[in-house]
């Protein structure tokens, strides 16, 4: 919990992600912050938003807060539970997913993500989880929202490993490879929001959390970050949004 | 999609089936949605491309009625009875008009739907080696495996404009349970731009949610839900009614003659306002005889995890 | 019913096909004669023979004689009912089918089959059903048994259309294309049995039904048929085989 | 196959798992057959190649126990908790020995199983464009579509020597009903040379036959059936028990230290003769707490067609 504010950095990210989901119909979702953000969107501005879980669940109606994307509470009372083949082929590659939420250990200026290793591949300093479905999600979802805490060691000049393609080397490098989805649209952090330039596809600082400055953000990005000419302050979480998170979605505060 | 998409067959066909469209009404021997076909005939849709592994009586009727310009298929037969005489007449004698055909094997059609459903540019399969089917259809190609000396056939995606999927039950959003011969219904539905689910019963959402593995078609991809009991007659719906075999035998006789076929189409399709009237005209005893005995699946507990 | 014998030509074919299934574990089956032959094999020498239907049924236990391979009685009380994708990919192409029974309107000396057209393709004299699954069955089943009535217009010098590959042009032409299955092993007719030469893969008359002669068979084959040096007489149907067919499998005589 | 293939886990592992074999114990978060893993550890199998989308705690334990020389996978994580410390130790520090890795994405692993299950030389998918995964694994290739300017990635077939598939129920021939997260179990089973089905309950054949669409694994491909209640603990079996989350949290602590891990393996695996003893050692209250409430699927009538 931020002492000078009545919400935590995690709550700021959840609310920002929820708001970015406005207008989407089908979201591909993992548990944790993304799960709470999607459910907040459903309970506020987007009651018809549909959630698809990587474990093969569509239309979940969990009776408790799920512990993982494979939690049995996501299966019971869901609309459809399908094989992973169907999930990846029909739902994801089939183009039904409008938006996906992804994260990673490292991100570069074009929104490419590393969730594989820190250090050299053959003898890593830290072995991270790897792709899971992230690589194909980044490729096939119509658009991608990235959620990460803003830290200099995560916002890097060069990834140790490119697990999931964002805008690759920028410009039309992504499009030229014939990648179906449009790639990252927004990077949501606890301290700022970043969009991507329409032409160069480079990350651009566009909104600041209350209390942050352009300089404080620059200090946490390893490359000279582009600044939008009209950087504005992020709208802090509203009372109703906070109430839904705290009373309905995460009453035990597991994700705050 | 969390809204009702319930409508009548008349509305569904009027709204989603355009002249010139590519249509798939699937179901292998079972779940064949004659209700949709008859409404398409009644609305005098034209120049359709009809896709189905087994054109069966349903496309025999649609082709005799002049709705189609092209047929994409893999097996022409009146199952267990013999030929599809109307389609033969179209292919052999251009009656009632010329019919373009595009021919695969079953597996090739399945592969085309899978590719269409999953946004793949092709689907690989081990078939067609040495067969003249590839001479009749240059959509079928061969490619080399990048992993050594191995070659497979490939077929291109099939993405119909509209699919009609007949099911036992669905909620008003189109989340549909299907059991029995599931055929290619799932692949055809996911491959199609618009999906119309036609059901024997509309059920509460909770019925669907209590058995999510049984949901072959998610409401997510469904554009309209039509409640049409006995909509698959004279084919069958597992657990609901049997195939009306006497009709399949009758059709063999009727369909051998184009005039007789037209007379039948007039009497049973064009002069009948909708499916309910067709069912009434057939008479309830006919359906009493088609009702199977009961064979219930055993209990399955998904568990309440709260 | 053959007047001088106590069995019909169809019964002779059913019994021959049943016997040829000895030693097989999994057979891919259609309805009609093949269905009766497979069930005769199960009820006599091969109780563990497994039937797989093209409609996606494994382990059927029909409560009545099925009218087609899609009959609902094949579904109820079966072990497994699967999609056609699974049937063709996992069962057939996956190599689980040891033997398949196929027929056609025309056959040539290498066991290639035509079930597509008589006459030219663009404007056929007779439009036949087409492949259905036959083409991939002929390719992926480990071996194939062909069941056809012996008629000169069916046993042709040149097919009007090659729907399902047998031994193609003979020798190793089939193997050279990388076709997984070994192709036709036996042609079962009402009047004779034909095997295939190990080297040339050409059809060879090997057994004669009672009452037939080499000459009577030659007259029904459009090419100069090879004759096995030790042509023998087919074993007529046994009493128990006929009893099972007539009392248990086809009591209404639909397929006799 | 119409004979019983029932045996104990000890017999199944002894008979089917050879040193150096390639093994798949699948199940996405659910149905993870720890009973099989523990028996493999007890029998001190060596040089195994372990395949699984999500190696999870099960392969963390097997790798810490020194059974594996190679891991084929797509996501290393303790779901909902954090890292797999034993696998990290093997990859980062060669403890207890060097571990070769072969890495895909989930979809790539799914595609490998599909290709393996269906005798395809490759499976096409839209992934890996621009990703360094292709630099780490040259089994992943790209091919051109013969239908115009479109490229897809391909992965080669995966055919494990043995698959262990955990299910709710099967008959003694291994015809298995599975419901819940069906994951890649079907594809992994059909891809494998030998299949061992491990179940919570052995049921009469009629239970299977009354719901044939629920039969994910046919006895046809099953070589052994093991009746091992709670065999997936600490993971879960839909409708039977919940995930034992405290264990997943405990493992995060235990597995951070190799000595502590070895001590745990000694106490809970090596010094325990079989699964029944493990269950008894855990105590029945532990399982009482994992029992979900009831949520039954609604009636489904297949119909008696006689």
Tab-separated table of N, CA, C and O in Angstrom, chain B residues 187-292:
chain	number	residue	atom	x	y	z
B	187	UNK	N	-15.150	-28.771	-35.976
B	187	UNK	CA	-14.221	-28.164	-36.934
B	187	UNK	C	-14.973	-27.289	-37.941
B	187	UNK	O	-14.519	-26.192	-38.283
B	188	UNK	N	-16.119	-27.770	-38.413
B	188	UNK	CA	-16.891	-26.982	-39.387
B	188	UNK	C	-17.376	-25.677	-38.756
B	188	UNK	O	-17.359	-24.622	-39.387
B	189	UNK	N	-17.804	-25.752	-37.500
B	189	UNK	CA	-18.304	-24.550	-36.833
B	189	UNK	C	-17.190	-23.520	-36.649
B	189	UNK	O	-17.349	-22.343	-36.989
B	190	UNK	N	-16.054	-23.970	-36.117
B	190	UNK	CA	-14.951	-23.035	-35.883
B	190	UNK	C	-14.405	-22.479	-37.204
B	190	UNK	O	-13.822	-21.404	-37.230
B	191	UNK	N	-14.568	-23.239	-38.289
B	191	UNK	CA	-14.050	-22.783	-39.586
B	191	UNK	C	-14.946	-21.740	-40.249
B	191	UNK	O	-14.508	-21.035	-41.142
B	192	UNK	N	-16.198	-21.648	-39.804
B	192	UNK	CA	-17.167	-20.836	-40.535
B	192	UNK	C	-17.282	-19.415	-39.980
B	192	UNK	O	-17.103	-19.185	-38.791
B	193	UNK	N	-17.597	-18.493	-40.858
B	193	UNK	CA	-17.690	-17.083	-40.446
B	193	UNK	C	-18.909	-16.844	-39.577
B	193	UNK	O	-18.879	-16.042	-38.652
B	194	UNK	N	-19.999	-17.517	-39.907
B	194	UNK	CA	-21.206	-17.407	-39.093
B	194	UNK	C	-21.638	-18.816	-38.717
B	194	UNK	O	-21.560	-19.730	-39.546
B	195	UNK	N	-22.122	-18.977	-37.510
B	195	UNK	CA	-22.535	-20.295	-37.025
B	195	UNK	C	-23.959	-20.221	-36.488
B	195	UNK	O	-24.274	-19.370	-35.647
B	196	UNK	N	-24.795	-21.100	-37.011
B	196	UNK	CA	-26.165	-21.191	-36.527
B	196	UNK	C	-26.343	-22.545	-35.865
B	196	UNK	O	-26.117	-23.587	-36.502
B	197	UNK	N	-26.672	-22.522	-34.595
B	197	UNK	CA	-26.891	-23.753	-33.844
B	197	UNK	C	-28.393	-24.033	-33.822
B	197	UNK	O	-29.186	-23.149	-33.496
B	198	UNK	N	-28.767	-25.253	-34.206
B	198	UNK	CA	-30.175	-25.658	-34.251
B	198	UNK	C	-30.346	-26.801	-33.263
B	198	UNK	O	-29.594	-27.773	-33.310
B	199	UNK	N	-31.298	-26.673	-32.352
B	199	UNK	CA	-31.355	-27.668	-31.276
B	199	UNK	C	-32.734	-28.272	-31.073
B	199	UNK	O	-33.757	-27.665	-31.387
B	200	UNK	N	-32.678	-29.467	-30.499
B	200	UNK	CA	-33.903	-30.149	-30.082
B	200	UNK	C	-34.484	-29.480	-28.840
B	200	UNK	O	-35.693	-29.426	-28.679
B	201	UNK	N	-33.599	-29.032	-27.960
B	201	UNK	CA	-34.062	-28.412	-26.715
B	201	UNK	C	-33.222	-27.190	-26.363
B	201	UNK	O	-31.997	-27.225	-26.470
B	202	UNK	N	-33.890	-26.169	-25.912
B	202	UNK	CA	-33.198	-25.037	-25.283
B	202	UNK	C	-33.170	-25.324	-23.791
B	202	UNK	O	-34.202	-25.653	-23.192
B	203	UNK	N	-31.983	-25.231	-23.204
B	203	UNK	CA	-31.869	-25.526	-21.771
B	203	UNK	C	-31.279	-24.328	-21.031
B	203	UNK	O	-30.716	-23.407	-21.633
B	204	UNK	N	-31.418	-24.375	-19.718
B	204	UNK	CA	-30.806	-23.366	-18.858
B	204	UNK	C	-29.282	-23.442	-19.000
B	204	UNK	O	-28.719	-24.526	-19.185
B	205	UNK	N	-28.642	-22.322	-18.878
B	205	UNK	CA	-27.181	-22.249	-18.909
B	205	UNK	C	-26.562	-23.255	-17.932
B	205	UNK	O	-25.506	-23.836	-18.201
B	206	UNK	N	-27.206	-23.475	-16.812
B	206	UNK	CA	-26.629	-24.362	-15.784
B	206	UNK	C	-26.493	-25.798	-16.283
B	206	UNK	O	-25.580	-26.514	-15.871
B	207	UNK	N	-27.390	-26.223	-17.171
B	207	UNK	CA	-27.276	-27.582	-17.726
B	207	UNK	C	-25.968	-27.716	-18.506
B	207	UNK	O	-25.256	-28.720	-18.404
B	208	UNK	N	-25.653	-26.698	-19.273
B	208	UNK	CA	-24.401	-26.702	-20.035
B	208	UNK	C	-23.216	-26.656	-19.067
B	208	UNK	O	-22.290	-27.469	-19.152
B	209	UNK	N	-23.287	-25.737	-18.129
B	209	UNK	CA	-22.168	-25.535	-17.201
B	209	UNK	C	-21.885	-26.758	-16.323
B	209	UNK	O	-20.781	-26.896	-15.808
B	210	UNK	N	-22.858	-27.611	-16.145
B	210	UNK	CA	-22.613	-28.780	-15.299
B	210	UNK	C	-21.897	-29.907	-16.030
B	210	UNK	O	-21.587	-30.936	-15.441
B	211	UNK	N	-21.611	-29.705	-17.313
B	211	UNK	CA	-20.829	-30.706	-18.055
B	211	UNK	C	-20.039	-30.017	-19.167
B	211	UNK	O	-20.270	-30.217	-20.356
B	212	UNK	N	-19.060	-29.194	-18.760
B	212	UNK	CA	-18.357	-28.357	-19.749
B	212	UNK	C	-17.558	-29.144	-20.781
B	212	UNK	O	-17.301	-28.629	-21.871
B	213	UNK	N	-17.148	-30.387	-20.476
B	213	UNK	CA	-16.432	-31.174	-21.491
B	213	UNK	C	-17.352	-31.593	-22.641
B	213	UNK	O	-16.894	-32.026	-23.693
B	214	UNK	N	-18.669	-31.524	-22.399
B	214	UNK	CA	-19.644	-31.932	-23.423
B	214	UNK	C	-19.969	-30.787	-24.378
B	214	UNK	O	-20.660	-30.983	-25.375
B	215	UNK	N	-19.484	-29.588	-24.079
B	215	UNK	CA	-19.790	-28.429	-24.918
B	215	UNK	C	-18.927	-28.455	-26.167
B	215	UNK	O	-17.776	-28.035	-26.147
B	216	UNK	N	-19.496	-28.983	-27.248
B	216	UNK	CA	-18.714	-29.100	-28.476
B	216	UNK	C	-18.607	-27.750	-29.182
B	216	UNK	O	-17.604	-27.452	-29.821
B	217	UNK	N	-19.661	-26.948	-29.064
B	217	UNK	CA	-19.688	-25.632	-29.708
B	217	UNK	C	-19.895	-24.584	-28.617
B	217	UNK	O	-20.921	-24.591	-27.931
B	218	UNK	N	-18.945	-23.672	-28.448
B	218	UNK	CA	-19.132	-22.602	-27.459
B	218	UNK	C	-19.967	-21.462	-28.037
B	218	UNK	O	-19.829	-21.131	-29.224
B	219	UNK	N	-20.794	-20.865	-27.212
B	219	UNK	CA	-21.611	-19.734	-27.652
B	219	UNK	C	-20.778	-18.612	-28.249
B	219	UNK	O	-21.265	-17.841	-29.082
B	220	UNK	N	-19.532	-18.547	-27.842
B	220	UNK	CA	-18.590	-17.544	-28.353
B	220	UNK	C	-18.599	-17.429	-29.870
B	220	UNK	O	-18.426	-16.326	-30.418
B	221	UNK	N	-18.771	-18.549	-30.551
B	221	UNK	CA	-18.689	-18.512	-32.019
B	221	UNK	C	-20.071	-18.610	-32.674
B	221	UNK	O	-20.163	-18.760	-33.888
B	222	UNK	N	-21.127	-18.537	-31.864
B	222	UNK	CA	-22.476	-18.767	-32.391
B	222	UNK	C	-23.186	-17.440	-32.651
B	222	UNK	O	-23.198	-16.560	-31.801
B	223	UNK	N	-23.780	-17.333	-33.829
B	223	UNK	CA	-24.478	-16.102	-34.216
B	223	UNK	C	-25.985	-16.184	-34.061
B	223	UNK	O	-26.662	-15.160	-33.971
B	224	UNK	N	-26.518	-17.404	-34.108
B	224	UNK	CA	-27.965	-17.549	-33.947
B	224	UNK	C	-28.259	-18.939	-33.396
B	224	UNK	O	-27.540	-19.903	-33.682
B	225	UNK	N	-29.297	-19.018	-32.584
B	225	UNK	CA	-29.757	-20.296	-32.038
B	225	UNK	C	-31.206	-20.474	-32.471
B	225	UNK	O	-32.036	-19.580	-32.271
B	226	UNK	N	-31.478	-21.629	-33.083
B	226	UNK	CA	-32.836	-21.915	-33.534
B	226	UNK	C	-33.339	-23.148	-32.802
B	226	UNK	O	-32.668	-24.181	-32.787
B	227	UNK	N	-34.502	-23.008	-32.176
B	227	UNK	CA	-35.108	-24.152	-31.497
B	227	UNK	C	-36.026	-24.854	-32.494
B	227	UNK	O	-37.063	-24.306	-32.868
B	228	UNK	N	-35.615	-26.036	-32.937
B	228	UNK	CA	-36.341	-26.711	-34.016
B	228	UNK	C	-36.413	-28.212	-33.722
B	228	UNK	O	-35.628	-29.011	-34.235
B	229	UNK	N	-37.371	-28.615	-32.875
B	229	UNK	CA	-37.473	-30.044	-32.545
B	229	UNK	C	-37.694	-30.875	-33.812
B	229	UNK	O	-38.400	-30.437	-34.726
B	230	UNK	N	-37.081	-32.035	-33.861
B	230	UNK	CA	-37.131	-32.924	-35.034
B	230	UNK	C	-36.550	-32.253	-36.284
B	230	UNK	O	-36.852	-32.645	-37.399
B	231	UNK	N	-35.725	-31.262	-36.076
B	231	UNK	CA	-35.148	-30.516	-37.195
B	231	UNK	C	-34.205	-31.343	-38.054
B	231	UNK	O	-33.846	-30.931	-39.152
B	232	UNK	N	-33.765	-32.496	-37.559
B	232	UNK	CA	-32.847	-33.336	-38.333
B	232	UNK	C	-33.580	-34.477	-39.041
B	232	UNK	O	-32.956	-35.271	-39.738
B	233	UNK	N	-34.884	-34.581	-38.873
B	233	UNK	CA	-35.643	-35.633	-39.573
B	233	UNK	C	-35.509	-35.452	-41.077
B	233	UNK	O	-35.587	-34.327	-41.546
B	234	UNK	N	-35.302	-36.502	-41.878
B	234	UNK	CA	-35.363	-37.936	-41.558
B	234	UNK	C	-34.077	-38.539	-41.022
B	234	UNK	O	-34.037	-39.762	-40.827
B	235	UNK	N	-33.007	-37.742	-40.822
B	235	UNK	CA	-31.834	-38.319	-40.155
B	235	UNK	C	-32.147	-38.359	-38.659
B	235	UNK	O	-33.276	-38.091	-38.264
B	236	UNK	N	-31.188	-38.687	-37.855
B	236	UNK	CA	-31.504	-38.917	-36.449
B	236	UNK	C	-30.711	-38.031	-35.500
B	236	UNK	O	-29.721	-37.406	-35.896
B	237	UNK	N	-31.174	-37.949	-34.281
B	237	UNK	CA	-30.468	-37.258	-33.212
B	237	UNK	C	-30.321	-38.245	-32.050
B	237	UNK	O	-31.327	-38.709	-31.490
B	238	UNK	N	-29.083	-38.570	-31.744
B	238	UNK	CA	-28.797	-39.594	-30.717
B	238	UNK	C	-29.595	-39.345	-29.429
B	238	UNK	O	-29.535	-38.281	-28.839
B	239	UNK	N	-30.344	-40.361	-29.038
B	239	UNK	CA	-31.111	-40.285	-27.793
B	239	UNK	C	-32.475	-39.631	-27.942
B	239	UNK	O	-33.301	-39.718	-27.037
B	240	UNK	N	-32.701	-38.943	-29.069
B	240	UNK	CA	-33.970	-38.225	-29.265
B	240	UNK	C	-34.882	-38.920	-30.279
B	240	UNK	O	-36.055	-39.090	-30.041
B	241	UNK	N	-34.345	-39.287	-31.417
B	241	UNK	CA	-35.113	-40.072	-32.392
B	241	UNK	C	-34.184	-40.834	-33.303
B	241	UNK	O	-32.995	-40.541	-33.388
B	242	UNK	N	-34.753	-41.836	-33.930
B	242	UNK	CA	-34.020	-42.723	-34.813
B	242	UNK	C	-34.082	-42.174	-36.230
B	242	UNK	O	-34.894	-41.285	-36.533
B	243	UNK	N	-33.238	-42.722	-37.083
B	243	UNK	CA	-33.352	-42.416	-38.498
B	243	UNK	C	-34.677	-42.959	-39.021
B	243	UNK	O	-35.093	-44.061	-38.671
B	244	UNK	N	-35.345	-42.161	-39.856
B	244	UNK	CA	-36.600	-42.587	-40.469
B	244	UNK	C	-36.249	-43.336	-41.753
B	244	UNK	O	-36.310	-42.780	-42.853
B	245	UNK	N	-35.883	-44.604	-41.589
B	245	UNK	CA	-35.357	-45.343	-42.747
B	245	UNK	C	-36.361	-45.481	-43.890
B	245	UNK	O	-35.959	-45.414	-45.050
B	246	UNK	N	-37.640	-45.672	-43.593
B	246	UNK	CA	-38.588	-45.718	-44.718
B	246	UNK	C	-38.480	-44.488	-45.611
B	246	UNK	O	-38.612	-44.579	-46.829
B	247	UNK	N	-38.212	-43.329	-45.034
B	247	UNK	CA	-38.066	-42.150	-45.894
B	247	UNK	C	-36.844	-42.273	-46.796
B	247	UNK	O	-36.882	-41.905	-47.966
B	248	UNK	N	-35.731	-42.780	-46.233
B	248	UNK	CA	-34.523	-42.949	-47.058
B	248	UNK	C	-34.801	-43.895	-48.223
B	248	UNK	O	-34.291	-43.701	-49.330
B	249	UNK	N	-35.608	-44.910	-47.970
B	249	UNK	CA	-35.989	-45.847	-49.046
B	249	UNK	C	-36.939	-45.167	-50.037
B	249	UNK	O	-36.768	-45.275	-51.252
B	250	UNK	N	-37.921	-44.421	-49.516
B	250	UNK	CA	-38.836	-43.672	-50.388
B	250	UNK	C	-38.066	-42.720	-51.300
B	250	UNK	O	-38.379	-42.573	-52.480
B	251	UNK	N	-37.099	-42.041	-50.702
B	251	UNK	CA	-36.345	-41.057	-51.475
B	251	UNK	C	-35.623	-41.702	-52.655
B	251	UNK	O	-35.494	-41.105	-53.724
B	252	UNK	N	-35.184	-42.937	-52.453
B	252	UNK	CA	-34.514	-43.642	-53.548
B	252	UNK	C	-35.460	-43.729	-54.756
B	252	UNK	O	-35.043	-43.560	-55.897
B	253	UNK	N	-36.718	-43.967	-54.480
B	253	UNK	CA	-37.722	-44.069	-55.539
B	253	UNK	C	-38.083	-42.681	-56.093
B	253	UNK	O	-37.991	-42.425	-57.294
B	254	UNK	N	-38.431	-41.771	-55.204
B	254	UNK	CA	-38.837	-40.418	-55.615
B	254	UNK	C	-37.743	-39.744	-56.432
B	254	UNK	O	-37.993	-39.181	-57.504
B	255	UNK	N	-36.518	-39.812	-55.932
B	255	UNK	CA	-35.439	-39.007	-56.500
B	255	UNK	C	-34.957	-39.529	-57.852
B	255	UNK	O	-34.204	-38.845	-58.538
B	256	UNK	N	-35.383	-40.733	-58.229
B	256	UNK	CA	-34.975	-41.241	-59.543
B	256	UNK	C	-35.613	-40.446	-60.683
B	256	UNK	O	-35.133	-40.494	-61.821
B	257	UNK	N	-36.658	-39.708	-60.374
B	257	UNK	CA	-37.385	-38.952	-61.394
B	257	UNK	C	-37.446	-37.474	-61.007
B	257	UNK	O	-37.870	-37.134	-59.895
B	258	UNK	N	-37.036	-36.605	-61.916
B	258	UNK	CA	-36.958	-35.188	-61.548
B	258	UNK	C	-38.343	-34.590	-61.280
B	258	UNK	O	-38.513	-33.790	-60.348
B	259	UNK	N	-39.340	-35.005	-62.077
B	259	UNK	CA	-40.688	-34.466	-61.860
B	259	UNK	C	-41.243	-34.895	-60.509
B	259	UNK	O	-41.838	-34.094	-59.783
B	260	UNK	N	-41.039	-36.161	-60.220
B	260	UNK	CA	-41.505	-36.672	-58.931
B	260	UNK	C	-40.798	-35.936	-57.778
B	260	UNK	O	-41.406	-35.606	-56.751
B	261	UNK	N	-39.538	-35.661	-57.989
B	261	UNK	CA	-38.749	-34.938	-56.982
B	261	UNK	C	-39.328	-33.532	-56.787
B	261	UNK	O	-39.504	-33.074	-55.654
B	262	UNK	N	-39.612	-32.876	-57.904
B	262	UNK	CA	-40.175	-31.521	-57.799
B	262	UNK	C	-41.525	-31.541	-57.089
B	262	UNK	O	-41.832	-30.658	-56.289
B	263	UNK	N	-42.318	-32.558	-57.416
B	263	UNK	CA	-43.613	-32.692	-56.764
B	263	UNK	C	-43.418	-32.847	-55.250
B	263	UNK	O	-44.097	-32.209	-54.453
B	264	UNK	N	-42.452	-33.693	-54.882
B	264	UNK	CA	-42.188	-33.897	-53.464
B	264	UNK	C	-41.731	-32.580	-52.812
B	264	UNK	O	-42.187	-32.216	-51.721
B	265	UNK	N	-40.828	-31.884	-53.481
B	265	UNK	CA	-40.332	-30.616	-52.929
B	265	UNK	C	-41.467	-29.613	-52.754
B	265	UNK	O	-41.522	-28.884	-51.762
B	266	UNK	N	-42.373	-29.588	-53.720
B	266	UNK	CA	-43.523	-28.685	-53.592
B	266	UNK	C	-44.361	-29.052	-52.380
B	266	UNK	O	-44.695	-28.199	-51.558
B	267	UNK	N	-44.687	-30.322	-52.307
B	267	UNK	CA	-45.601	-30.747	-51.247
B	267	UNK	C	-44.996	-30.630	-49.856
B	267	UNK	O	-45.648	-30.186	-48.915
B	268	UNK	N	-43.735	-31.042	-49.709
B	268	UNK	CA	-43.155	-31.173	-48.376
B	268	UNK	C	-42.243	-30.028	-47.963
B	268	UNK	O	-41.822	-29.946	-46.812
B	269	UNK	N	-41.899	-29.170	-48.914
B	269	UNK	CA	-41.001	-28.056	-48.575
B	269	UNK	C	-41.654	-26.714	-48.922
B	269	UNK	O	-41.944	-25.912	-48.039
B	270	UNK	N	-41.908	-26.512	-50.202
B	270	UNK	CA	-42.359	-25.176	-50.621
B	270	UNK	C	-43.762	-24.844	-50.116
B	270	UNK	O	-44.039	-23.696	-49.757
B	271	UNK	N	-44.633	-25.837	-50.085
B	271	UNK	CA	-46.005	-25.567	-49.648
B	271	UNK	C	-46.194	-25.693	-48.140
B	271	UNK	O	-47.329	-25.675	-47.650
B	272	UNK	N	-45.094	-25.837	-47.440
B	272	UNK	CA	-45.146	-25.986	-45.983
B	272	UNK	C	-44.499	-24.737	-45.395
B	272	UNK	O	-43.395	-24.386	-45.792
B	273	UNK	N	-45.165	-24.025	-44.511
B	273	UNK	CA	-44.603	-22.741	-44.075
B	273	UNK	C	-43.336	-22.877	-43.218
B	273	UNK	O	-42.424	-22.071	-43.331
B	274	UNK	N	-43.280	-23.881	-42.404
B	274	UNK	CA	-42.111	-24.007	-41.536
B	274	UNK	C	-41.987	-25.445	-41.029
B	274	UNK	O	-42.782	-26.314	-41.392
B	275	UNK	N	-40.993	-25.678	-40.193
B	275	UNK	CA	-40.711	-27.032	-39.722
B	275	UNK	C	-41.861	-27.597	-38.891
B	275	UNK	O	-42.170	-28.787	-38.984
B	276	UNK	N	-42.461	-26.750	-38.094
B	276	UNK	CA	-43.554	-27.228	-37.246
B	276	UNK	C	-44.673	-27.801	-38.111
B	276	UNK	O	-45.253	-28.852	-37.801
B	277	UNK	N	-44.948	-27.120	-39.233
B	277	UNK	CA	-46.006	-27.595	-40.131
B	277	UNK	C	-45.606	-28.908	-40.795
B	277	UNK	O	-46.435	-29.803	-41.011
B	278	UNK	N	-44.339	-29.049	-41.120
B	278	UNK	CA	-43.818	-30.291	-41.711
B	278	UNK	C	-43.999	-31.456	-40.737
B	278	UNK	O	-44.457	-32.537	-41.104
B	279	UNK	N	-43.660	-31.211	-39.489
B	279	UNK	CA	-43.782	-32.245	-38.454
B	279	UNK	C	-45.256	-32.620	-38.281
B	279	UNK	O	-45.596	-33.810	-38.195
B	280	UNK	N	-46.103	-31.617	-38.274
B	280	UNK	CA	-47.528	-31.884	-38.105
B	280	UNK	C	-48.067	-32.694	-39.287
B	280	UNK	O	-48.841	-33.635	-39.121
B	281	UNK	N	-47.610	-32.312	-40.487
B	281	UNK	CA	-48.035	-33.009	-41.700
B	281	UNK	C	-47.603	-34.479	-41.667
B	281	UNK	O	-48.338	-35.370	-42.114
B	282	UNK	N	-46.407	-34.736	-41.142
B	282	UNK	CA	-45.923	-36.120	-41.049
B	282	UNK	C	-46.750	-36.937	-40.056
B	282	UNK	O	-46.935	-38.133	-40.223
B	283	UNK	N	-47.208	-36.269	-39.015
B	283	UNK	CA	-48.049	-36.955	-38.031
B	283	UNK	C	-47.257	-37.479	-36.857
B	283	UNK	O	-46.118	-37.928	-36.995
B	284	UNK	N	-47.868	-37.434	-35.711
B	284	UNK	CA	-47.126	-37.761	-34.492
B	284	UNK	C	-46.810	-39.243	-34.374
B	284	UNK	O	-45.814	-39.622	-33.772
B	285	UNK	N	-47.640	-40.124	-34.995
B	285	UNK	CA	-47.330	-41.558	-34.876
B	285	UNK	C	-45.968	-41.863	-35.489
B	285	UNK	O	-45.233	-42.718	-35.021
B	286	UNK	N	-45.685	-41.166	-36.581
B	286	UNK	CA	-44.408	-41.400	-37.256
B	286	UNK	C	-43.253	-41.183	-36.282
B	286	UNK	O	-42.277	-41.936	-36.270
B	287	UNK	N	-43.367	-40.146	-35.459
B	287	UNK	CA	-42.284	-39.854	-34.522
B	287	UNK	C	-42.315	-40.765	-33.300
B	287	UNK	O	-41.276	-41.062	-32.721
B	288	UNK	N	-43.525	-41.217	-32.943
B	288	UNK	CA	-43.604	-42.181	-31.837
B	288	UNK	C	-42.763	-43.414	-32.162
B	288	UNK	O	-42.076	-43.965	-31.308
B	289	UNK	N	-42.839	-43.841	-33.426
B	289	UNK	CA	-42.103	-45.039	-33.825
B	289	UNK	C	-40.595	-44.840	-33.846
B	289	UNK	O	-39.841	-45.799	-33.888
B	290	UNK	N	-40.171	-43.588	-33.892
B	290	UNK	CA	-38.738	-43.305	-33.991
B	290	UNK	C	-38.090	-43.075	-32.629
B	290	UNK	O	-36.898	-42.847	-32.533
B	291	UNK	N	-38.899	-43.113	-31.598
B	291	UNK	CA	-38.372	-42.800	-30.258
B	291	UNK	C	-37.612	-44.007	-29.714
B	291	UNK	O	-38.154	-45.095	-29.604
B	292	UNK	N	-36.337	-43.841	-29.365
B	292	UNK	CA	-35.583	-44.978	-28.832
B	292	UNK	C	-35.910	-45.202	-27.359
B	292	UNK	O	-36.524	-44.347	-26.714
